[in-house]
Amino acid sequence: MKICLFGLGRIGLPLGLVSADSGYKVIGIDKNKNLIDSLKNGIPPLYEPLLEELLQKYLHKS
């Protein structure tokens, strides 16, 4: 199953990463270019337990 998230802030980013960790294919979209650039570099915009670890795990999976 595929999931598309519009907005990768406090709710969207953790939801997307947990969904990816549950086996879903996730595509995230956000209008904030700085946020997207940070995420591409593996830097989450907020702190949540395991968030950075999950971001690193799924960042470059296709």
PDB file of C-alpha atoms in Angstrom:
ATOM      1  CA  MET A   1       0.000   0.000   0.000  1.00  0.00           C
ATOM      2  CA  LYS A   2       1.180   3.522  -0.742  1.00  0.00           C
ATOM      3  CA  ILE A   3       0.676   6.608   1.419  1.00  0.00           C
ATOM      4  CA  CYS A   4       1.153  10.236   0.369  1.00  0.00           C
ATOM      5  CA  LEU A   5       1.509  12.850   3.102  1.00  0.00           C
ATOM      6  CA  PHE A   6       1.000  16.558   2.486  1.00  0.00           C
ATOM      7  CA  GLY A   7       2.955  18.355   5.197  1.00  0.00           C
ATOM      8  CA  LEU A   8       5.993  16.974   7.000  1.00  0.00           C
ATOM      9  CA  GLY A   9       5.754  18.873  10.259  1.00  0.00           C
ATOM     10  CA  ARG A  10       4.991  17.725  13.810  1.00  0.00           C
ATOM     11  CA  ILE A  11       2.358  15.212  12.701  1.00  0.00           C
ATOM     12  CA  GLY A  12       3.229  14.312   9.106  1.00  0.00           C
ATOM     13  CA  LEU A  13       6.899  13.416   9.490  1.00  0.00           C
ATOM     14  CA  PRO A  14       6.536  11.032  12.461  1.00  0.00           C
ATOM     15  CA  LEU A  15       3.401   9.508  10.886  1.00  0.00           C
ATOM     16  CA  GLY A  16       5.247   8.940   7.614  1.00  0.00           C
ATOM     17  CA  LEU A  17       8.261   7.348   9.266  1.00  0.00           C
ATOM     18  CA  VAL A  18       6.179   5.042  11.461  1.00  0.00           C
ATOM     19  CA  SER A  19       4.133   4.082   8.395  1.00  0.00           C
ATOM     20  CA  ALA A  20       7.320   3.295   6.456  1.00  0.00           C
ATOM     21  CA  ASP A  21       8.546   1.229   9.393  1.00  0.00           C
ATOM     22  CA  SER A  22       5.249  -0.698   9.243  1.00  0.00           C
ATOM     23  CA  GLY A  23       5.885  -1.626   5.610  1.00  0.00           C
ATOM     24  CA  TYR A  24       4.023   1.091   3.710  1.00  0.00           C
ATOM     25  CA  LYS A  25       5.589   2.948   0.796  1.00  0.00           C
ATOM     26  CA  VAL A  26       5.462   6.620   1.802  1.00  0.00           C
ATOM     27  CA  ILE A  27       5.842   9.801  -0.222  1.00  0.00           C
ATOM     28  CA  GLY A  28       6.000  13.081   1.680  1.00  0.00           C
ATOM     29  CA  ILE A  29       5.332  16.539   0.258  1.00  0.00           C
ATOM     30  CA  ASP A  30       5.891  19.912   1.905  1.00  0.00           C
ATOM     31  CA  LYS A  31       5.982  23.478   0.574  1.00  0.00           C
ATOM     32  CA  ASN A  32       8.864  24.458   2.887  1.00  0.00           C
ATOM     33  CA  LYS A  33      12.028  24.031   0.786  1.00  0.00           C
ATOM     34  CA  ASN A  34      14.302  24.474   3.821  1.00  0.00           C
ATOM     35  CA  LEU A  35      12.520  21.618   5.577  1.00  0.00           C
ATOM     36  CA  ILE A  36      12.873  19.373   2.529  1.00  0.00           C
ATOM     37  CA  ASP A  37      16.586  20.211   2.252  1.00  0.00           C
ATOM     38  CA  SER A  38      17.119  19.382   5.940  1.00  0.00           C
ATOM     39  CA  LEU A  39      15.279  16.083   5.582  1.00  0.00           C
ATOM     40  CA  LYS A  40      17.304  15.172   2.485  1.00  0.00           C
ATOM     41  CA  ASN A  41      20.421  15.678   4.628  1.00  0.00           C
ATOM     42  CA  GLY A  42      18.996  13.451   7.363  1.00  0.00           C
ATOM     43  CA  ILE A  43      18.301  16.291   9.794  1.00  0.00           C
ATOM     44  CA  PRO A  44      14.817  16.164  11.335  1.00  0.00           C
ATOM     45  CA  PRO A  45      13.236  19.543  12.185  1.00  0.00           C
ATOM     46  CA  LEU A  46      12.057  18.402  15.612  1.00  0.00           C
ATOM     47  CA  TYR A  47      12.920  15.937  18.338  1.00  0.00           C
ATOM     48  CA  GLU A  48      10.925  12.769  18.814  1.00  0.00           C
ATOM     49  CA  PRO A  49      12.367   9.517  20.170  1.00  0.00           C
ATOM     50  CA  LEU A  50      13.709   7.370  17.289  1.00  0.00           C
ATOM     51  CA  LEU A  51      12.791   9.993  14.668  1.00  0.00           C
ATOM     52  CA  GLU A  52      16.353  10.564  13.448  1.00  0.00           C
ATOM     53  CA  GLU A  53      17.050   6.822  13.416  1.00  0.00           C
ATOM     54  CA  LEU A  54      13.946   6.109  11.311  1.00  0.00           C
ATOM     55  CA  LEU A  55      14.731   9.022   8.991  1.00  0.00           C
ATOM     56  CA  GLN A  56      18.203   7.607   8.327  1.00  0.00           C
ATOM     57  CA  LYS A  57      16.758   4.126   7.799  1.00  0.00           C
ATOM     58  CA  TYR A  58      14.152   5.149   5.193  1.00  0.00           C
ATOM     59  CA  LEU A  59      15.588   8.300   3.620  1.00  0.00           C
ATOM     60  CA  HIS A  60      17.014   6.674   0.489  1.00  0.00           C
ATOM     61  CA  LYS A  61      14.789   3.614   0.167  1.00  0.00           C
ATOM     62  CA  SER A  62      12.822   3.429  -3.050  1.00  0.00           C
TER      63      SER A  62
END
